Amino acid sequence: MSLNEDFEERLTRAMSRATSEFPPHSADLVRRSVARGRRMRLIRATQVAAAAAAFAVVAAGGTLMVTDTFGSGGGGAPEQLRPGGPVHSTEQPPSRAPSSISGEEMVRTLKSLLPPGGTVSAASGRGSDGGGPVVWPTAKLTYSTANGSSGIDIAVARLDSGAAGRQGQGGCLPVEVRPYDKCTTQKLPGGAVLNTTKSFTYPSSDTGQKRWYVVLTTRDGAQLTVQEFGGGGEKGSASGADPLLSIAQLTSIVRSPAWNKAIAALPAPEEAPSATPSTGDKRVPGARLTEVLNSHLPRGGTVSDVNADDALVQLVYDDGHGKNMVEVDVQYDQTKDLAGLMGCADVSGECEATTLADGTKVKKVKGHSEKGGSAAVWLVDTLRKDGRRVAVREVNSYAESAPVTRPQPALSMDQLVAVALDRRFFTG
């Protein structure tokens, strides 16, 4: 073996090991990354495509995105959950130095909670390192029986105080983002929140390897996530076989008091920083966005799966002829970012760009989904002279990667323009 080949092989192993041991992302990180990704792709859409939706971070598949725990929707009937063990208590004096746990202990604990009769292979773990940067304890293994194999891993982490507060409000990703998830959220005695999800390793499809996971978030922000991949390790199978352990069994694992030592090894909760308004980070409340958008929807239809946050609202509108996703994104100070991008140059699909008498630029695009599906995506992007931007888009389905549910989007381009030009987004 040459020196270069040996280096490449060692580098590949090191990268694989680092990836498998990387801690789960906090709900706050996922939420902020999703919002930023959506806005970046909205800007890109003005150049090269009609569809401007984001969620590029979440679309990375199942790779350790195990804290997919915000929003509403997701659908699916709840699976009967086993009562499981007691909810963990993680309260400790802030001055108390946390204990430690080794990777071997993490693996040993996970093995002890697996059903008897199976075999374990490819086990590895990571403990909590003291005296340096925070390292979240993890364990990973392959569990096999006569019926097949499952890749199983667990991670123990602590959310920041802001994310922990939001965590109790729900745990399922919106259907507009994860159309094939079957997700439930349950509030437990003591203030903990339990999220269970049946999904796929590649969540924009309803085929391929199945990924089931359960997330337990305690009142003070300790978060335990156990996930299972059917047929073997993550991306190691495309058979579509069910994981060996049920959601109830995964729930029993994540709620076991056997993880108390790992939780005690986490750093103590930090106090939330005082909220100070920032003049450079102006946002429009999600409640206002939802109210204004709803006022433009034709009467007689139904609205569901509302996913609203500051500066963005998504919902599903059904006029009786099929579900239709509608999204509004509102931003300030976009003049520099969109300089030269409000025209139709290099835009695929039908495009029309005009400037109104008050200087507002209006761009209308009819195109197709960037996610490879057959969905039609209609977009109206507006930029006012003072830099305020409102982008409205709709898809003739309840999600861009979901099957088409109607021949074309429900709202006409003129209706989308009326939504985008509504001054109430900014004035209330």
Coordinates of C-alpha atoms in Angstrom, one line a residue:
M1 CA 0.0 0.0 0.0
S2 CA 1.4 3.4 -1.0
L3 CA 1.8 6.2 1.5
N4 CA -1.0 8.2 -0.1
E5 CA -3.3 5.2 0.0
D6 CA -2.5 4.6 3.6
F7 CA -3.2 8.3 4.4
E8 CA -6.5 8.2 2.5
E9 CA -7.6 5.0 4.4
R10 CA -6.8 6.5 7.8
L11 CA -8.5 9.8 6.9
T12 CA -11.6 8.0 5.8
R13 CA -11.8 6.0 9.1
A14 CA -11.2 9.1 11.2
M15 CA -13.9 11.0 9.4
S16 CA -16.4 8.1 9.7
R17 CA -15.6 7.8 13.4
A18 CA -16.0 11.6 14.0
T19 CA -19.3 11.6 12.1
S20 CA -20.8 8.7 14.1
E21 CA -19.8 10.3 17.4
F22 CA -21.0 13.8 16.6
P23 CA -23.6 15.0 19.2
P24 CA -27.2 15.7 18.3
H25 CA -28.1 19.2 17.3
S26 CA -30.2 21.1 19.7
A27 CA -33.8 22.0 18.8
D28 CA -32.8 25.7 18.9
L29 CA -29.9 25.0 16.4
V30 CA -32.2 23.1 14.1
R31 CA -34.9 25.8 14.2
R32 CA -32.4 28.6 13.5
S33 CA -30.6 26.7 10.8
V34 CA -33.9 25.9 9.1
A35 CA -34.9 29.5 9.1
R36 CA -31.6 30.7 7.7
G37 CA -31.5 28.0 5.1
R38 CA -35.0 28.9 3.9
R39 CA -34.0 32.5 3.5
M40 CA -30.7 31.7 1.7
R41 CA -32.6 29.6 -0.8
L42 CA -35.3 32.3 -1.3
I43 CA -32.5 34.6 -2.4
R44 CA -31.0 31.8 -4.6
A45 CA -34.5 31.2 -6.1
T46 CA -34.5 34.7 -7.5
Q47 CA -31.5 33.8 -9.6
V48 CA -32.0 30.2 -10.7
A49 CA -35.3 28.6 -9.8
A50 CA -38.9 29.1 -9.1
A51 CA -39.0 27.2 -5.8
A52 CA -37.6 29.0 -2.9
A53 CA -38.2 26.8 0.1
A54 CA -35.4 25.8 2.4
F55 CA -34.9 23.2 5.1
A56 CA -31.5 22.3 3.5
V57 CA -30.2 21.4 6.9
V58 CA -33.0 19.0 7.7
A59 CA -32.9 17.5 4.2
A60 CA -29.5 16.1 5.0
G61 CA -31.4 12.8 5.8
G62 CA -31.3 11.0 9.1
T63 CA -27.6 11.9 9.9
L64 CA -27.8 12.5 13.6
M65 CA -30.6 15.1 13.2
V66 CA -32.1 13.4 16.3
T67 CA -33.6 16.5 17.9
D68 CA -36.2 17.1 15.2
T69 CA -38.5 18.4 17.9
F70 CA -40.4 21.6 17.1
G71 CA -43.4 22.8 15.2
S72 CA -46.7 21.0 14.7
G73 CA -48.1 18.5 12.3
G74 CA -46.4 15.3 11.1
G75 CA -49.6 13.3 11.2
G76 CA -49.8 9.6 12.0
A77 CA -51.6 7.8 14.7
P78 CA -49.8 7.6 18.1
E79 CA -48.4 4.2 18.9
Q80 CA -49.3 2.8 22.3
L81 CA -46.4 3.6 24.6
R82 CA -45.1 1.5 27.4
P83 CA -45.2 3.4 30.7
G84 CA -41.4 3.0 31.0
G85 CA -39.3 4.1 33.9
P86 CA -39.5 7.3 35.9
V87 CA -38.7 10.6 34.4
H88 CA -35.1 11.6 35.1
S89 CA -34.4 14.4 37.6
T90 CA -31.4 16.5 36.6
E91 CA -31.6 19.3 39.1
Q92 CA -28.3 20.0 40.8
P93 CA -26.6 23.0 42.4
P94 CA -24.8 25.0 39.7
S95 CA -21.6 25.0 41.7
R96 CA -21.5 21.2 41.9
A97 CA -18.9 19.7 39.5
P98 CA -20.5 17.2 37.2
S99 CA -19.5 13.6 37.5
S100 CA -18.2 11.7 34.5
I101 CA -19.1 8.6 32.5
S102 CA -17.0 6.6 30.1
G103 CA -17.8 5.4 26.6
E104 CA -17.6 1.8 27.8
E105 CA -20.2 2.6 30.5
M106 CA -22.5 4.1 27.8
V107 CA -22.2 1.0 25.7
R108 CA -22.7 -1.3 28.7
T109 CA -25.8 0.6 29.7
L110 CA -27.3 0.5 26.3
K111 CA -26.6 -3.3 26.0
S112 CA -28.3 -3.9 29.3
L113 CA -31.6 -2.3 28.1
L114 CA -31.9 -4.3 24.9
P115 CA -34.3 -7.3 24.7
P116 CA -32.7 -10.6 25.6
G117 CA -31.9 -13.2 22.9
G118 CA -30.1 -10.9 20.4
T119 CA -26.5 -10.4 19.7
V120 CA -24.5 -7.1 19.7
S121 CA -21.8 -6.1 17.3
A122 CA -19.9 -3.0 16.1
A123 CA -20.4 -1.4 19.5
S124 CA -18.7 1.9 20.3
G125 CA -19.2 4.7 22.8
R126 CA -18.0 8.1 23.9
G127 CA -17.9 9.4 27.4
S128 CA -18.0 12.9 28.9
D129 CA -14.5 14.4 28.8
G130 CA -13.7 16.7 31.7
G131 CA -11.7 19.9 31.7
G132 CA -12.2 20.8 28.1
P133 CA -15.0 21.5 25.6
V134 CA -18.3 19.8 26.4
V135 CA -18.6 16.3 24.9
W136 CA -22.0 14.7 25.0
P137 CA -22.0 11.0 26.0
T138 CA -23.0 8.6 23.2
A139 CA -23.2 4.9 22.4
K140 CA -23.8 3.0 19.2
L141 CA -24.1 -0.6 18.2
T142 CA -25.8 -3.1 15.9
Y143 CA -28.4 -5.4 17.4
S144 CA -29.3 -8.7 15.6
T145 CA -31.7 -11.5 16.0
A146 CA -33.0 -14.3 13.7
N147 CA -35.4 -11.7 12.3
G148 CA -32.7 -9.3 11.1
S149 CA -30.6 -6.4 12.4
S150 CA -31.0 -2.8 13.6
G151 CA -28.5 0.0 14.1
I152 CA -29.2 1.6 17.5
D153 CA -27.6 4.6 19.1
I154 CA -28.2 7.0 22.0
A155 CA -27.0 10.4 22.8
V156 CA -27.3 12.4 26.0
A157 CA -27.1 16.2 25.7
R158 CA -28.3 19.4 27.3
L159 CA -30.1 22.1 25.3
D160 CA -29.4 25.7 25.9
S161 CA -32.0 27.3 28.2
G162 CA -33.8 29.1 25.4
A163 CA -34.3 25.9 23.4
A164 CA -35.3 24.0 26.5
G165 CA -38.1 26.5 27.1
R166 CA -39.5 26.1 23.6
Q167 CA -39.1 22.3 23.7
G168 CA -42.1 21.9 25.9
Q169 CA -44.4 23.4 23.3
G170 CA -44.2 20.5 20.9
G171 CA -41.9 18.1 19.2
C172 CA -43.0 17.2 15.7
L173 CA -41.6 18.7 12.5
P174 CA -44.3 20.3 10.4
V175 CA -45.9 18.2 7.7
E176 CA -44.7 20.8 5.1
V177 CA -41.1 19.7 5.9
R178 CA -41.5 16.0 6.8
P179 CA -44.6 14.8 4.9
Y180 CA -44.0 11.1 5.7
D181 CA -43.2 11.3 9.4
K182 CA -45.5 9.7 11.9
C183 CA -44.8 11.7 15.0
T184 CA -46.4 12.2 18.5
T185 CA -45.7 14.5 21.4
Q186 CA -46.5 13.7 25.0
K187 CA -46.1 15.8 28.1
L188 CA -45.0 13.7 31.1
P189 CA -45.5 14.3 34.8
G190 CA -42.7 16.5 36.1
G191 CA -42.5 18.7 33.0
A192 CA -40.6 16.4 30.6
V193 CA -41.6 16.0 27.0
L194 CA -41.5 12.8 25.0
N195 CA -41.4 12.8 21.2
T196 CA -41.7 9.6 19.2
T197 CA -41.2 9.5 15.4
K198 CA -41.4 6.9 12.7
S199 CA -39.5 8.2 9.7
F200 CA -37.1 7.3 6.9
T201 CA -33.3 7.8 6.7
Y202 CA -34.1 10.0 3.7
P203 CA -37.1 11.8 5.0
S204 CA -38.2 13.3 1.7
S205 CA -39.3 9.8 0.5
D206 CA -41.6 7.2 1.9
T207 CA -39.4 4.3 0.8
G208 CA -36.0 2.9 1.8
Q209 CA -34.5 2.4 5.2
K210 CA -36.7 3.1 8.1
R211 CA -35.5 5.3 10.9
W212 CA -37.4 5.4 14.2
Y213 CA -36.4 7.6 17.1
V214 CA -37.6 8.7 20.5
V215 CA -36.5 12.0 22.2
L216 CA -37.0 12.7 25.9
T217 CA -36.4 16.3 27.0
T218 CA -36.5 16.9 30.8
R219 CA -37.8 20.1 32.4
D220 CA -34.3 21.6 32.7
G221 CA -33.2 20.8 29.2
A222 CA -31.4 17.4 29.5
Q223 CA -32.2 15.6 26.2
L224 CA -31.9 11.8 25.6
T225 CA -32.3 10.6 22.0
V226 CA -32.4 7.0 21.0
Q227 CA -32.7 6.2 17.3
E228 CA -32.9 2.9 15.4
F229 CA -32.3 2.1 11.7
G230 CA -34.0 -0.9 10.1
G231 CA -31.8 -3.5 8.5
G232 CA -28.5 -2.4 10.0
G233 CA -26.5 0.8 10.5
E234 CA -27.6 4.2 9.1
K235 CA -27.8 4.1 5.3
G236 CA -26.6 0.5 5.5
S237 CA -29.8 -0.9 4.1
A238 CA -32.5 0.0 1.6
S239 CA -34.9 -2.9 2.2
G240 CA -37.6 -1.0 4.0
A241 CA -37.7 -3.5 6.8
D242 CA -39.1 -2.4 10.2
P243 CA -36.6 -1.9 12.9
L244 CA -36.4 -4.8 15.4
L245 CA -37.4 -2.7 18.4
S246 CA -40.8 -1.1 18.6
I247 CA -41.4 2.6 19.5
A248 CA -42.6 1.4 22.9
Q249 CA -39.3 -0.5 23.5
L250 CA -37.3 2.6 22.4
T251 CA -39.4 4.7 24.8
S252 CA -38.6 2.3 27.6
I253 CA -34.9 2.6 26.8
V254 CA -34.8 6.4 26.8
R255 CA -36.8 6.7 30.0
S256 CA -34.8 4.2 31.9
P257 CA -33.2 5.5 35.2
A258 CA -30.0 3.7 34.1
W259 CA -29.1 6.9 32.2
N260 CA -29.0 9.0 35.4
K261 CA -25.2 8.8 35.6
A262 CA -24.9 10.1 32.0
I263 CA -27.3 12.9 32.8
A264 CA -25.4 13.8 36.0
A265 CA -22.3 14.1 33.8
L266 CA -23.8 17.0 31.8
P267 CA -22.9 20.5 32.7
A268 CA -25.4 22.3 34.9
P269 CA -28.1 24.3 33.3
E270 CA -27.1 27.8 32.4
E271 CA -29.3 30.8 33.2
A272 CA -31.0 32.2 30.1
P273 CA -29.5 35.5 29.0
S274 CA -31.7 38.6 29.5
A275 CA -33.6 39.4 26.4
T276 CA -32.5 42.7 24.9
P277 CA -34.2 44.0 21.8
S278 CA -32.0 44.4 18.7
T279 CA -32.7 47.1 16.3
G280 CA -30.8 45.2 13.6
D281 CA -32.9 42.0 13.9
K282 CA -36.4 43.1 13.2
R283 CA -39.0 40.4 12.9
V284 CA -42.7 40.1 12.2
P285 CA -44.6 38.0 14.7
G286 CA -45.8 34.6 13.5
A287 CA -49.3 35.3 14.8
R288 CA -49.6 38.5 12.7
L289 CA -48.3 36.6 9.6
T290 CA -50.9 33.9 10.1
E291 CA -53.7 36.3 10.6
V292 CA -52.9 38.4 7.5
L293 CA -52.4 35.3 5.3
N294 CA -55.7 33.7 6.5
S295 CA -57.5 36.9 5.5
H296 CA -56.5 36.3 1.9
L297 CA -57.5 32.7 1.6
P298 CA -60.8 32.1 -0.2
R299 CA -63.7 31.3 2.1
G300 CA -65.1 27.9 2.3
G301 CA -61.8 26.1 2.5
T302 CA -60.0 24.6 5.5
V303 CA -56.7 25.4 7.0
S304 CA -54.5 22.9 8.8
D305 CA -50.9 22.3 9.8
V306 CA -50.1 25.9 10.6
N307 CA -46.3 26.3 11.2
A308 CA -45.6 29.9 12.3
D309 CA -42.6 31.6 13.7
D310 CA -41.2 35.1 13.6
A311 CA -40.8 36.1 9.9
L312 CA -42.3 33.0 8.5
V313 CA -45.6 31.1 8.3
Q314 CA -46.5 27.9 6.5
L315 CA -49.9 26.3 6.3
V316 CA -52.0 23.8 4.3
Y317 CA -55.1 25.2 2.6
D318 CA -57.8 22.9 1.1
D319 CA -60.6 24.4 -1.0
G320 CA -62.2 21.0 -1.4
H321 CA -60.2 20.2 -4.5
G322 CA -57.0 19.1 -2.9
K323 CA -54.4 20.2 -0.3
N324 CA -52.2 23.2 -1.1
M325 CA -49.2 24.5 0.9
V326 CA -48.9 28.3 1.2
E327 CA -45.9 30.0 2.7
V328 CA -45.1 33.7 3.5
D329 CA -41.6 34.9 4.4
V330 CA -41.1 38.5 5.5
Q331 CA -37.7 40.2 5.9
Y332 CA -36.2 43.6 6.4
D333 CA -33.2 45.3 5.0
Q334 CA -32.9 43.2 1.8
T335 CA -32.0 45.9 -0.7
K336 CA -28.3 45.1 -0.8
D337 CA -28.8 41.3 -0.7
L338 CA -31.2 41.3 -3.6
A339 CA -29.4 44.0 -5.8
G340 CA -29.8 42.9 -9.4
L341 CA -31.7 39.8 -8.5
M342 CA -35.3 40.9 -8.9
G343 CA -35.3 40.4 -12.6
C344 CA -35.9 37.2 -14.7
A345 CA -32.3 36.6 -15.9
D346 CA -31.3 32.9 -15.5
V347 CA -34.6 32.0 -13.9
S348 CA -36.1 28.7 -15.0
G349 CA -39.8 28.5 -15.6
E350 CA -42.2 31.3 -16.5
C351 CA -41.1 34.6 -15.1
E352 CA -42.4 38.2 -15.1
A353 CA -40.7 41.1 -13.3
T354 CA -42.2 44.6 -13.0
T355 CA -41.7 47.7 -10.9
L356 CA -44.8 49.4 -9.4
A357 CA -45.4 53.2 -9.3
D358 CA -44.1 53.4 -5.7
G359 CA -40.8 51.7 -6.6
T360 CA -41.8 48.2 -5.3
K361 CA -40.2 45.4 -7.4
V362 CA -42.5 42.5 -8.1
K363 CA -41.3 39.2 -9.5
K364 CA -43.7 36.3 -10.4
V365 CA -42.4 32.8 -11.2
K366 CA -44.1 29.6 -12.1
G367 CA -41.8 26.6 -11.9
H368 CA -41.3 23.1 -10.5
S369 CA -40.1 21.6 -7.3
E370 CA -36.3 21.7 -6.7
K371 CA -36.7 18.4 -4.8
G372 CA -37.2 16.3 -7.9
G373 CA -40.9 15.8 -7.6
S374 CA -43.7 16.8 -10.0
A375 CA -45.1 19.5 -7.8
A376 CA -45.7 22.9 -9.3
V377 CA -44.3 25.9 -7.3
W378 CA -45.6 29.4 -7.8
L379 CA -43.7 32.3 -6.3
V380 CA -44.3 36.0 -5.9
D381 CA -41.3 37.9 -4.5
T382 CA -41.7 41.6 -3.7
L383 CA -39.0 44.1 -2.6
R384 CA -40.0 47.6 -1.4
K385 CA -37.8 50.6 -1.8
D386 CA -36.9 50.6 1.9
G387 CA -35.7 47.0 1.8
R388 CA -38.7 45.2 3.1
R389 CA -39.3 42.0 1.4
V390 CA -42.3 39.7 1.3
A391 CA -42.1 36.4 -0.6
V392 CA -45.2 34.2 -1.0
R393 CA -45.1 30.8 -2.5
E394 CA -47.4 27.9 -2.9
V395 CA -47.3 24.2 -4.0
N396 CA -50.0 22.1 -5.3
S397 CA -49.5 19.6 -2.5
Y398 CA -49.3 19.7 1.3
A399 CA -45.4 19.5 1.0
E400 CA -43.0 20.1 -1.8
S401 CA -41.7 16.5 -1.7
A402 CA -45.1 15.0 -1.3
P403 CA -47.4 13.7 -4.0
V404 CA -49.3 16.2 -6.1
T405 CA -52.8 16.6 -4.7
R406 CA -54.4 19.0 -7.2
P407 CA -53.8 20.0 -10.9
Q408 CA -52.4 23.4 -10.0
P409 CA -52.0 25.6 -6.9
A410 CA -55.2 26.9 -5.4
L411 CA -54.4 30.6 -5.4
S412 CA -53.9 32.5 -8.6
M413 CA -50.8 34.6 -9.2
D414 CA -52.9 37.8 -8.7
Q415 CA -54.0 36.5 -5.3
L416 CA -50.4 35.8 -4.4
V417 CA -49.5 39.3 -5.4
A418 CA -52.3 40.7 -3.2
V419 CA -50.9 38.8 -0.3
A420 CA -47.3 39.9 -0.9
L421 CA -48.3 43.6 -1.1
D422 CA -50.4 43.7 2.0
R423 CA -49.0 46.4 4.3
R424 CA -50.6 44.8 7.4
F425 CA -47.6 42.4 7.6
F426 CA -45.6 45.4 8.9
T427 CA -48.3 47.5 10.5
G428 CA -50.4 44.9 12.3

